């Protein structure tokens, strides 16, 4: 990634907390902006077009009759996000989506597949997010978004984006996993999705893991989307997340991952999600998010 490849960046905020059923993460887009996102990208030579935030209708409680919490409003917001992401691409801008909880990946990926039917995805996360209504212990849709993008789950969610084709399992790589539900483990094995847990990262090193992940999701695809959940990092580095899991990635490992993705020249879109300022310390997690974004877009030490 460099300003010659994509000189214009469209920043789209999605203040969604319904997928996590926990307040605070809806303030994530504002926290990331306040941490200096636009200034940092402008210093790298990009033209930043902040398209503001999508509207999310607040709902006081989850509907008890439906196991999937807030599913109708989540589907509605993701359908709007799908249209916004597609419009950004049509305008020649790189879509950079700020969450919000990880359920927003449903709309981002649907919008990207309108222009990139064969899309590669690197899912940077401590969780697999491949639950369905049948396997989810909570009913929280932020833990189902990758399954939905692969074509599995409630029709109200898989229908987002209309005729856009589902992701292919061989075009997906998960990096940093360390908390998987039993149903997710079965799903990942059945689908043959490439998963690099912290065990592989510790043994092989981040450089080798990212090289393998990039190679895998580049085969037969027209570009790579990065979906980065800040809980992929260790809570000591990124405390402001709703579902922290100890034993995660260091800042330096994460910066290296972004740098290698940048150097690949294959990136076509990205989203950064699950920053929860209520749980953060002095906006530390949002600042880390901005630094990771800067590394993704070409910032280097020297």
PDB file of N, CA, C and O in Angstrom, residues 206 233 237 249-259 292 295 299-301:
ATOM      1  N   UNK A 206       6.019 -14.573  13.388  1.00  0.00           N
ATOM      2  CA  UNK A 206       4.992 -13.837  12.653  1.00  0.00           C
ATOM      3  C   UNK A 206       5.331 -13.675  11.178  1.00  0.00           C
ATOM      4  O   UNK A 206       4.443 -13.711  10.324  1.00  0.00           O
ATOM      5  N   UNK A 233      -4.668  -8.640  19.769  1.00  0.00           N
ATOM      6  CA  UNK A 233      -3.495  -8.280  20.549  1.00  0.00           C
ATOM      7  C   UNK A 233      -3.673  -8.712  22.001  1.00  0.00           C
ATOM      8  O   UNK A 233      -4.786  -8.899  22.476  1.00  0.00           O
ATOM      9  N   UNK A 237      -1.443  -4.844  25.806  1.00  0.00           N
ATOM     10  CA  UNK A 237      -1.221  -3.835  24.777  1.00  0.00           C
ATOM     11  C   UNK A 237      -2.514  -3.141  24.379  1.00  0.00           C
ATOM     12  O   UNK A 237      -2.522  -1.946  24.089  1.00  0.00           O
ATOM     13  N   UNK A 249      -1.051 -11.399  20.782  1.00  0.00           N
ATOM     14  CA  UNK A 249       0.051 -10.864  19.997  1.00  0.00           C
ATOM     15  C   UNK A 249       0.623  -9.606  20.636  1.00  0.00           C
ATOM     16  O   UNK A 249      -0.094  -8.806  21.238  1.00  0.00           O
ATOM     17  N   UNK A 250       1.914  -9.420  20.474  1.00  0.00           N
ATOM     18  CA  UNK A 250       2.554  -8.196  20.927  1.00  0.00           C
ATOM     19  C   UNK A 250       2.317  -7.093  19.896  1.00  0.00           C
ATOM     20  O   UNK A 250       1.935  -7.350  18.745  1.00  0.00           O
ATOM     21  N   UNK A 251       2.589  -5.858  20.306  1.00  0.00           N
ATOM     22  CA  UNK A 251       2.493  -4.743  19.357  1.00  0.00           C
ATOM     23  C   UNK A 251       3.446  -4.961  18.196  1.00  0.00           C
ATOM     24  O   UNK A 251       3.080  -4.763  17.033  1.00  0.00           O
ATOM     25  N   UNK A 252       4.676  -5.375  18.494  1.00  0.00           N
ATOM     26  CA  UNK A 252       5.672  -5.499  17.432  1.00  0.00           C
ATOM     27  C   UNK A 252       5.290  -6.595  16.440  1.00  0.00           C
ATOM     28  O   UNK A 252       5.454  -6.423  15.227  1.00  0.00           O
ATOM     29  N   UNK A 253       4.776  -7.712  16.924  1.00  0.00           N
ATOM     30  CA  UNK A 253       4.305  -8.759  16.014  1.00  0.00           C
ATOM     31  C   UNK A 253       3.182  -8.225  15.126  1.00  0.00           C
ATOM     32  O   UNK A 253       3.131  -8.529  13.922  1.00  0.00           O
ATOM     33  N   UNK A 254       2.305  -7.445  15.713  1.00  0.00           N
ATOM     34  CA  UNK A 254       1.169  -6.916  14.959  1.00  0.00           C
ATOM     35  C   UNK A 254       1.611  -5.881  13.931  1.00  0.00           C
ATOM     36  O   UNK A 254       1.110  -5.858  12.803  1.00  0.00           O
ATOM     37  N   UNK A 255       2.566  -5.020  14.305  1.00  0.00           N
ATOM     38  CA  UNK A 255       3.093  -4.064  13.331  1.00  0.00           C
ATOM     39  C   UNK A 255       3.747  -4.802  12.157  1.00  0.00           C
ATOM     40  O   UNK A 255       3.564  -4.418  10.994  1.00  0.00           O
ATOM     41  N   UNK A 256       4.497  -5.837  12.468  1.00  0.00           N
ATOM     42  CA  UNK A 256       5.146  -6.600  11.397  1.00  0.00           C
ATOM     43  C   UNK A 256       4.111  -7.204  10.461  1.00  0.00           C
ATOM     44  O   UNK A 256       4.266  -7.180   9.230  1.00  0.00           O
ATOM     45  N   UNK A 257       3.031  -7.727  11.026  1.00  0.00           N
ATOM     46  CA  UNK A 257       1.972  -8.288  10.185  1.00  0.00           C
ATOM     47  C   UNK A 257       1.418  -7.233   9.237  1.00  0.00           C
ATOM     48  O   UNK A 257       1.193  -7.503   8.042  1.00  0.00           O
ATOM     49  N   UNK A 258       1.194  -6.018   9.749  1.00  0.00           N
ATOM     50  CA  UNK A 258       0.682  -4.941   8.902  1.00  0.00           C
ATOM     51  C   UNK A 258       1.699  -4.555   7.826  1.00  0.00           C
ATOM     52  O   UNK A 258       1.340  -4.312   6.665  1.00  0.00           O
ATOM     53  N   UNK A 259       2.959  -4.493   8.205  1.00  0.00           N
ATOM     54  CA  UNK A 259       3.997  -4.119   7.246  1.00  0.00           C
ATOM     55  C   UNK A 259       4.100  -5.128   6.108  1.00  0.00           C
ATOM     56  O   UNK A 259       4.247  -4.760   4.935  1.00  0.00           O
ATOM     57  N   UNK A 292      -1.377   0.795  13.999  1.00  0.00           N
ATOM     58  CA  UNK A 292      -1.465  -0.371  13.119  1.00  0.00           C
ATOM     59  C   UNK A 292      -1.942   0.041  11.724  1.00  0.00           C
ATOM     60  O   UNK A 292      -1.432  -0.448  10.711  1.00  0.00           O
ATOM     61  N   UNK A 295       0.931   1.610   9.911  1.00  0.00           N
ATOM     62  CA  UNK A 295       1.859   0.589   9.400  1.00  0.00           C
ATOM     63  C   UNK A 295       1.288  -0.098   8.169  1.00  0.00           C
ATOM     64  O   UNK A 295       2.003  -0.388   7.212  1.00  0.00           O
ATOM     65  N   UNK A 299       3.688   3.358   6.857  1.00  0.00           N
ATOM     66  CA  UNK A 299       4.565   4.018   7.811  1.00  0.00           C
ATOM     67  C   UNK A 299       5.644   3.052   8.279  1.00  0.00           C
ATOM     68  O   UNK A 299       5.372   1.905   8.601  1.00  0.00           O
ATOM     69  N   UNK A 300       6.895   3.539   8.302  1.00  0.00           N
ATOM     70  CA  UNK A 300       8.026   2.710   8.716  1.00  0.00           C
ATOM     71  C   UNK A 300       8.914   3.473   9.689  1.00  0.00           C
ATOM     72  O   UNK A 300       8.860   4.712   9.757  1.00  0.00           O
ATOM     73  N   UNK A 301       9.742   2.750  10.430  1.00  0.00           N
ATOM     74  CA  UNK A 301      10.641   3.383  11.381  1.00  0.00           C
ATOM     75  C   UNK A 301      11.675   4.257  10.651  1.00  0.00           C
ATOM     76  O   UNK A 301      11.996   5.353  11.088  1.00  0.00           O
TER      77      UNK A 301
END
